[in-house]
Coordinates of C-alpha atoms in Angstrom, one line a residue:
M1 CA 139.5 -156.6 -96.0
T2 CA 141.7 -155.9 -93.0
G3 CA 143.8 -153.1 -91.6
K4 CA 142.1 -150.2 -93.4
D5 CA 139.0 -148.0 -93.1
Y6 CA 136.0 -148.5 -95.5
L7 CA 132.2 -148.7 -95.7
F8 CA 130.7 -152.1 -96.6
T9 CA 127.0 -152.8 -97.5
S10 CA 125.0 -156.0 -97.4
E11 CA 121.2 -156.5 -98.0
S12 CA 118.5 -159.2 -97.0
V13 CA 115.1 -159.8 -98.1
S14 CA 112.1 -161.1 -96.1
E15 CA 110.2 -164.5 -96.6
G16 CA 107.5 -162.6 -98.5
H17 CA 109.9 -161.3 -101.3
P18 CA 109.0 -163.2 -104.5
D19 CA 112.4 -164.7 -105.0
K20 CA 112.6 -165.9 -101.3
M21 CA 109.0 -167.4 -101.8
C22 CA 110.4 -169.6 -104.6
D23 CA 113.4 -170.7 -102.5
Q24 CA 111.0 -171.7 -99.8
I25 CA 108.5 -173.4 -102.0
S26 CA 111.4 -175.4 -103.7
D27 CA 112.9 -176.4 -100.2
G28 CA 109.5 -177.2 -98.9
I29 CA 109.0 -179.7 -101.7
L30 CA 112.5 -181.0 -101.0
D31 CA 111.6 -181.5 -97.2
A32 CA 108.3 -183.2 -98.1
L33 CA 110.1 -185.7 -100.5
L34 CA 112.9 -186.5 -98.1
E35 CA 110.6 -187.2 -95.2
Q36 CA 109.3 -190.1 -97.1
D37 CA 112.3 -191.1 -99.1
P38 CA 115.6 -189.9 -97.8
D39 CA 117.4 -191.0 -101.1
S40 CA 115.2 -188.6 -103.1
R41 CA 117.2 -186.8 -106.0
V42 CA 115.8 -183.3 -106.3
A43 CA 116.5 -180.2 -108.5
C44 CA 113.2 -178.3 -108.1
E45 CA 112.9 -174.8 -109.5
T46 CA 109.9 -172.5 -108.7
M47 CA 108.7 -169.4 -110.3
V48 CA 105.9 -167.1 -108.9
K49 CA 103.9 -164.2 -110.5
G50 CA 100.7 -162.5 -109.2
G51 CA 97.9 -160.5 -110.8
T52 CA 98.3 -162.2 -114.2
V53 CA 95.4 -163.3 -116.4
V54 CA 96.1 -165.5 -119.3
K55 CA 93.4 -166.8 -121.5
A56 CA 93.3 -170.6 -122.2
G57 CA 95.5 -171.7 -125.1
E58 CA 97.6 -168.4 -125.2
I59 CA 100.5 -169.5 -123.0
A60 CA 99.3 -172.1 -120.7
T61 CA 97.5 -174.7 -122.9
N62 CA 94.1 -175.4 -121.7
A63 CA 94.5 -173.5 -118.5
Q64 CA 93.0 -170.3 -117.3
I65 CA 95.5 -168.5 -115.1
S66 CA 93.9 -167.1 -112.0
K67 CA 93.9 -163.4 -111.1
T68 CA 95.2 -164.4 -107.8
G69 CA 98.6 -165.5 -109.2
M70 CA 100.5 -168.4 -110.6
I71 CA 103.2 -170.8 -109.3
V72 CA 105.3 -172.8 -111.8
L73 CA 107.3 -175.9 -110.7
A74 CA 109.8 -177.3 -112.9
G75 CA 112.9 -179.6 -112.6
E76 CA 114.1 -183.2 -112.2
I77 CA 113.0 -185.3 -109.5
T78 CA 113.6 -189.0 -108.9
T79 CA 111.9 -190.4 -105.8
N80 CA 109.8 -193.1 -104.2
A81 CA 107.9 -190.5 -102.3
Q82 CA 104.3 -189.8 -103.1
I83 CA 103.3 -186.2 -102.4
S84 CA 101.1 -183.5 -103.8
Y85 CA 103.4 -180.9 -105.1
T86 CA 100.4 -178.3 -105.3
D87 CA 99.6 -178.9 -101.7
V88 CA 103.0 -178.3 -100.6
A89 CA 103.4 -175.1 -102.6
R90 CA 100.1 -173.6 -101.3
Q91 CA 101.0 -174.5 -97.7
V92 CA 104.4 -172.7 -98.0
V93 CA 102.7 -169.5 -99.4
R94 CA 100.0 -169.6 -96.8
E95 CA 102.6 -169.7 -94.0
I96 CA 104.3 -166.7 -95.6
G97 CA 101.2 -164.6 -95.4
F98 CA 99.8 -164.4 -98.9
K99 CA 96.3 -165.7 -98.3
D100 CA 92.7 -164.6 -97.9
N101 CA 93.4 -160.9 -98.9
P102 CA 92.7 -160.1 -102.6
A103 CA 94.5 -156.7 -102.2
L104 CA 97.8 -158.5 -102.0
G105 CA 97.4 -159.8 -105.5
F106 CA 98.3 -163.4 -104.7
D107 CA 96.6 -166.0 -102.8
A108 CA 97.9 -169.4 -101.9
N109 CA 94.4 -170.9 -101.8
T110 CA 93.2 -169.9 -105.4
C111 CA 96.5 -169.4 -107.5
T112 CA 97.1 -171.5 -110.4
I113 CA 99.9 -174.0 -110.2
L114 CA 101.6 -175.6 -113.3
T115 CA 104.1 -178.4 -113.0
A116 CA 106.9 -179.5 -115.4
L117 CA 108.9 -182.2 -113.4
S118 CA 110.8 -185.0 -114.8
Q119 CA 113.3 -187.7 -113.6
Q120 CA 116.8 -187.1 -113.1
S121 CA 119.2 -187.8 -116.1
K122 CA 120.5 -191.5 -116.1
D123 CA 123.8 -190.1 -117.1
I124 CA 124.0 -187.9 -113.9
K125 CA 122.5 -190.8 -111.9
Q126 CA 125.3 -193.3 -112.7
G127 CA 128.1 -190.9 -111.6
V128 CA 126.3 -189.9 -108.4
D129 CA 124.9 -193.2 -107.1
E130 CA 127.4 -195.3 -105.0
G131 CA 128.9 -198.1 -107.2
S132 CA 127.1 -196.9 -110.4
G133 CA 129.8 -194.8 -112.1
L134 CA 133.7 -195.0 -112.5
H135 CA 134.2 -194.8 -108.9
K136 CA 132.9 -197.1 -106.0
E137 CA 132.1 -194.1 -103.7
Q138 CA 129.3 -191.6 -104.4
G139 CA 130.5 -188.9 -106.8
A140 CA 129.8 -185.3 -106.8
G141 CA 126.5 -184.3 -108.4
D142 CA 128.1 -181.7 -110.5
Q143 CA 131.3 -179.8 -111.2
G144 CA 131.9 -176.4 -109.5
M145 CA 133.6 -174.5 -106.7
M146 CA 132.1 -173.6 -103.4
F147 CA 133.2 -171.2 -100.7
G148 CA 132.7 -170.9 -97.0
F149 CA 133.5 -167.8 -94.9
A150 CA 133.8 -166.9 -91.2
C151 CA 135.0 -164.0 -89.2
D152 CA 135.3 -162.8 -85.6
E153 CA 133.0 -159.8 -85.8
N154 CA 130.2 -161.3 -83.8
E155 CA 129.0 -164.3 -82.0
A156 CA 127.5 -165.8 -85.2
Y157 CA 131.0 -165.6 -86.9
M158 CA 129.4 -163.5 -89.8
P159 CA 130.2 -160.3 -91.4
Y160 CA 128.4 -157.5 -89.5
P161 CA 126.4 -156.0 -92.4
I162 CA 124.7 -159.3 -93.5
Y163 CA 124.1 -160.3 -90.0
M164 CA 122.3 -157.2 -89.1
A165 CA 120.4 -157.0 -92.4
H166 CA 119.1 -160.6 -91.7
K167 CA 117.9 -159.6 -88.2
L168 CA 116.1 -156.5 -89.4
V169 CA 113.8 -158.4 -91.9
Q170 CA 113.4 -161.2 -89.3
E171 CA 112.2 -158.7 -86.9
L172 CA 109.8 -157.1 -89.5
A173 CA 108.3 -160.6 -90.0
A174 CA 108.0 -161.2 -86.4
I175 CA 106.2 -157.9 -85.7
R176 CA 103.9 -158.5 -88.7
R177 CA 102.9 -161.9 -87.4
R178 CA 102.3 -160.6 -83.9
G179 CA 100.2 -157.7 -85.3
E180 CA 102.3 -155.2 -83.5
L181 CA 102.2 -153.2 -86.6
P182 CA 99.1 -153.9 -88.5
F183 CA 100.0 -152.1 -91.6
L184 CA 102.8 -154.4 -92.6
R185 CA 102.6 -156.7 -95.5
P186 CA 104.8 -159.7 -96.3
D187 CA 107.3 -158.4 -98.6
S188 CA 110.3 -156.4 -97.3
K189 CA 114.0 -155.8 -97.8
S190 CA 116.8 -154.3 -95.7
Q191 CA 120.3 -152.9 -96.4
V192 CA 123.1 -152.0 -93.9
T193 CA 126.1 -150.0 -94.5
V194 CA 128.8 -150.5 -91.8
E195 CA 131.8 -148.4 -91.2
Y196 CA 135.0 -150.2 -90.6
R197 CA 138.0 -148.7 -89.0
D198 CA 141.3 -150.5 -89.2
G199 CA 139.2 -153.5 -90.5
K200 CA 136.8 -153.6 -87.5
P201 CA 133.1 -152.8 -87.6
V202 CA 132.4 -149.7 -85.5
R203 CA 129.1 -148.1 -86.4
A204 CA 126.0 -148.3 -88.7
D205 CA 126.5 -145.5 -91.3
T206 CA 123.1 -146.2 -93.2
V207 CA 120.2 -148.5 -92.4
L208 CA 117.6 -149.0 -95.1
I209 CA 114.2 -150.7 -94.8
A210 CA 111.8 -151.1 -97.7
T211 CA 108.5 -152.8 -96.4
Q212 CA 105.3 -153.4 -98.0
H213 CA 102.4 -151.7 -96.3
D214 CA 98.6 -151.2 -96.5
P215 CA 97.5 -148.0 -98.5
D216 CA 96.0 -146.4 -95.5
T217 CA 99.2 -145.6 -93.6
D218 CA 101.1 -142.5 -94.3
G219 CA 104.9 -142.5 -94.9
D220 CA 105.8 -140.4 -91.9
T221 CA 104.1 -142.9 -89.5
I222 CA 105.7 -146.0 -91.3
K223 CA 109.2 -144.4 -91.0
E224 CA 108.9 -143.4 -87.3
E225 CA 107.4 -146.9 -86.3
I226 CA 110.0 -148.9 -88.4
T227 CA 112.8 -146.9 -87.0
E228 CA 111.8 -147.1 -83.5
K229 CA 110.4 -150.7 -83.3
V230 CA 112.7 -152.3 -85.9
V231 CA 115.9 -150.6 -86.4
K232 CA 116.6 -149.3 -82.9
R233 CA 115.4 -152.6 -81.4
I234 CA 117.8 -154.7 -83.5
I235 CA 120.9 -152.6 -84.3
P236 CA 123.1 -152.3 -81.0
P237 CA 122.9 -148.9 -79.6
E238 CA 126.7 -148.6 -79.7
F239 CA 126.5 -148.8 -83.5
L240 CA 123.9 -146.0 -83.7
D241 CA 124.9 -142.5 -83.5
G242 CA 123.8 -138.9 -84.6
E243 CA 125.3 -139.4 -88.0
T244 CA 123.5 -142.7 -88.7
K245 CA 121.2 -142.3 -91.7
Y246 CA 117.8 -144.1 -91.5
L247 CA 116.1 -144.7 -94.9
V248 CA 112.6 -146.1 -94.9
N249 CA 110.5 -146.6 -98.1
E250 CA 112.4 -144.0 -99.9
T251 CA 110.2 -144.2 -102.9
G252 CA 107.3 -142.8 -100.8
K253 CA 105.1 -145.9 -100.7
F254 CA 105.4 -149.6 -101.1
V255 CA 101.7 -150.9 -101.4
D256 CA 102.1 -153.3 -104.4
G257 CA 104.6 -156.0 -103.4
G258 CA 105.4 -159.7 -103.5
P259 CA 104.7 -161.6 -106.7
Y260 CA 102.1 -159.1 -107.8
A261 CA 104.7 -156.4 -108.4
D262 CA 107.8 -158.6 -109.1
C263 CA 108.3 -162.1 -110.7
G264 CA 110.1 -164.4 -108.4
L265 CA 112.6 -167.4 -109.2
T266 CA 114.5 -169.9 -107.2
G267 CA 118.1 -169.1 -106.7
R268 CA 118.2 -165.5 -107.5
K269 CA 119.3 -164.4 -104.0
I270 CA 122.5 -166.3 -103.5
I271 CA 124.3 -163.5 -102.0
V272 CA 121.7 -162.9 -99.5
D273 CA 121.8 -166.7 -98.8
T274 CA 125.5 -166.5 -98.0
Y275 CA 127.8 -163.6 -96.8
G276 CA 126.2 -160.6 -98.3
G277 CA 129.0 -159.9 -100.7
Y278 CA 131.7 -160.1 -98.2
G279 CA 133.2 -163.4 -99.1
R280 CA 133.3 -165.0 -102.6
H281 CA 130.7 -167.2 -104.1
G282 CA 130.8 -170.1 -106.4
G283 CA 127.6 -169.3 -108.3
G284 CA 125.5 -172.1 -107.4
A285 CA 122.2 -171.8 -105.7
F286 CA 121.2 -173.9 -102.7
S287 CA 117.4 -174.2 -102.5
G288 CA 115.5 -177.0 -104.2
K289 CA 118.7 -179.3 -104.3
D290 CA 119.1 -182.5 -102.5
P291 CA 122.5 -182.8 -100.6
S292 CA 124.1 -185.1 -103.4
K293 CA 124.5 -181.6 -105.2
V294 CA 127.7 -180.1 -104.0
D295 CA 126.5 -176.8 -104.7
R296 CA 124.7 -177.1 -101.3
S297 CA 126.5 -179.8 -99.3
A298 CA 130.0 -178.6 -100.0
A299 CA 129.2 -175.0 -99.4
Y300 CA 127.8 -176.1 -95.9
M301 CA 131.1 -178.0 -95.2
A302 CA 133.2 -175.1 -96.3
R303 CA 131.4 -172.8 -94.0
Y304 CA 131.7 -175.4 -91.1
I305 CA 135.5 -175.5 -91.7
A306 CA 135.8 -171.8 -91.9
K307 CA 133.8 -171.3 -88.7
N308 CA 135.7 -173.8 -86.7
I309 CA 139.0 -172.3 -87.8
V310 CA 138.0 -168.9 -86.6
A311 CA 136.5 -170.2 -83.4
A312 CA 139.8 -172.2 -82.7
E313 CA 141.4 -168.7 -82.9
L314 CA 143.7 -170.0 -85.8
A315 CA 142.6 -166.8 -87.8
K316 CA 140.4 -163.8 -87.4
R317 CA 138.8 -164.2 -91.0
C318 CA 138.9 -167.4 -93.1
E319 CA 137.6 -168.3 -96.5
V320 CA 137.6 -172.0 -97.6
Q321 CA 137.1 -173.2 -101.3
L322 CA 136.3 -176.6 -102.2
A323 CA 136.2 -177.7 -105.7
Y324 CA 134.7 -180.8 -107.4
A325 CA 134.2 -182.7 -110.7
I326 CA 131.1 -184.4 -111.6
G327 CA 131.0 -188.0 -110.6
K328 CA 134.3 -187.9 -108.8
P329 CA 134.2 -188.4 -104.9
D330 CA 137.4 -186.4 -103.8
P331 CA 137.5 -182.7 -104.2
V332 CA 139.8 -181.6 -107.0
G333 CA 140.8 -178.5 -105.0
V334 CA 141.0 -177.5 -101.4
Y335 CA 142.1 -173.8 -100.5
V336 CA 142.2 -171.9 -97.4
D337 CA 142.8 -168.0 -97.2
T338 CA 143.0 -166.2 -93.8
F339 CA 143.7 -162.8 -95.4
G340 CA 146.9 -162.5 -93.4
T341 CA 145.1 -163.0 -90.1
G342 CA 146.1 -166.6 -89.6
V343 CA 148.4 -167.9 -86.8
L344 CA 149.8 -170.5 -89.3
P345 CA 150.6 -170.3 -92.9
D346 CA 147.7 -170.8 -95.2
E347 CA 149.4 -173.8 -96.7
R348 CA 149.7 -175.5 -93.3
L349 CA 146.0 -174.8 -92.7
D350 CA 145.2 -176.5 -96.1
E351 CA 147.0 -179.6 -94.7
I352 CA 145.1 -179.6 -91.6
V353 CA 141.8 -179.3 -93.3
R354 CA 142.6 -182.2 -95.6
A355 CA 143.7 -184.3 -92.7
N356 CA 140.8 -183.6 -90.3
F357 CA 137.6 -183.1 -92.4
A358 CA 136.0 -185.7 -94.6
L359 CA 135.3 -183.9 -97.9
Q360 CA 133.7 -186.6 -100.2
P361 CA 129.9 -185.9 -100.8
A362 CA 128.7 -189.1 -99.1
K363 CA 130.8 -188.3 -96.0
I364 CA 129.6 -184.6 -95.9
I365 CA 126.0 -185.9 -96.0
D366 CA 126.7 -188.3 -93.1
T367 CA 128.6 -185.7 -91.1
F368 CA 125.6 -183.4 -91.0
K369 CA 122.8 -186.0 -91.5
L370 CA 121.7 -184.1 -94.6
K371 CA 119.1 -186.6 -95.9
R372 CA 116.6 -185.1 -93.4
P373 CA 113.7 -182.6 -94.0
I374 CA 115.7 -179.5 -92.6
Y375 CA 115.8 -177.2 -95.7
Q376 CA 112.7 -175.0 -95.7
K377 CA 114.1 -173.3 -92.6
T378 CA 117.4 -172.3 -94.5
A379 CA 115.5 -170.8 -97.4
A380 CA 114.9 -167.3 -95.8
Y381 CA 117.2 -165.1 -93.7
G382 CA 120.5 -166.9 -94.8
H383 CA 122.0 -170.3 -94.6
F384 CA 124.8 -169.2 -92.2
G385 CA 125.1 -167.6 -88.9
R386 CA 121.9 -169.3 -87.6
P387 CA 121.8 -171.3 -84.3
A388 CA 122.6 -174.9 -84.6
E389 CA 119.8 -176.4 -82.6
D390 CA 117.1 -179.0 -82.8
G391 CA 119.0 -180.6 -85.7
Y392 CA 118.9 -177.7 -88.0
F393 CA 121.8 -175.9 -89.4
P394 CA 124.4 -178.6 -88.2
W395 CA 127.1 -176.9 -90.2
E396 CA 127.0 -174.1 -87.7
Q397 CA 128.3 -176.3 -85.0
L398 CA 131.5 -175.6 -83.3
N399 CA 132.4 -179.2 -82.4
R400 CA 135.8 -179.3 -84.2
V401 CA 137.5 -176.6 -82.4
A402 CA 139.5 -178.8 -80.0
D403 CA 140.6 -181.0 -83.0
L404 CA 141.9 -177.9 -84.9
K405 CA 143.7 -176.5 -81.9
R406 CA 145.4 -179.9 -81.2
A407 CA 146.4 -180.2 -84.9
A408 CA 147.8 -176.6 -84.9
T409 CA 150.1 -177.4 -82.0
T410 CA 151.7 -180.2 -83.9
A411 CA 152.2 -177.9 -87.0

């Protein structure tokens, strides 16, 4: 997407969106397990639904599903850790804000929680554990391809539409927590359409906000407050002009939200998690998966490589694909695409990547120290473009720029 004029749109959702609630619960459980047992193998899925009443024996055997909602935890977990899965799930939902208010239709303190968790398959285990399968090294936890992307559009090396969309819903959550706009409730979405000229972002064409609110606030007040205190606070003024369209709660009201209005599932916002549709996606979700799953760890490595290439000024845009076979340690494919913006041929960048980055799953885990409880923070507002600080988001570091520049000079 270079050298032409176009509009591009990306969306984000808040931590109170039901799908994002599920991602945070799954990653909250992963963190709790890794804190006690760093070698935990986790594939945890979550479903949430509010305002549902089920009589005993009809769907949930011998269980009365609460009017304040239901959480279902399912998946495969092998660990020596001893945690209360229900306590972790409730705490995550409390932190999001669904608590102590029956009008929200979901309550962390009283919702029903069902669990269907078993151990990881022994067939998978022998291919992933070091020395257990056909290879001495730890193999990939699954087959698949993962993509990483970076561009020079802003200081986060992210496409401008998703970068702004994330910031809008983050600000909505911050304002809600501060009590600055008391009518706000936890569920919200954003969407930003950016106009590109000659391949460069120049202005915000349309900014959309949909935010859950209490029933006593009129739509005009909500639109005015959100436009002034969220949109114009976050979108740089040079990106706003007299033609920018502000769309706030375009259905007229958004009182019912969260799990009460919409069933949530882990892994249903993978484009929000990554690049807002600007880069390609391999299809695998991240949340609830321990780092032996290359869906997660290799996607982090691919972003790390792409970001450092762009920061080293070897390209203005860069996409990296890594592909793996289950049980096999080395990637079966490495591909770099700079969309015609590279200072070197893409084939040469392929060679530089292979020579300068450790791409085996165990080495990726070691590079980023991924056996730590760092994942719940990733589960809302995107896994990429976040500050690499306090040990979180280590794949966002720019500590390979000098190595890449040096390698490029010997090309």
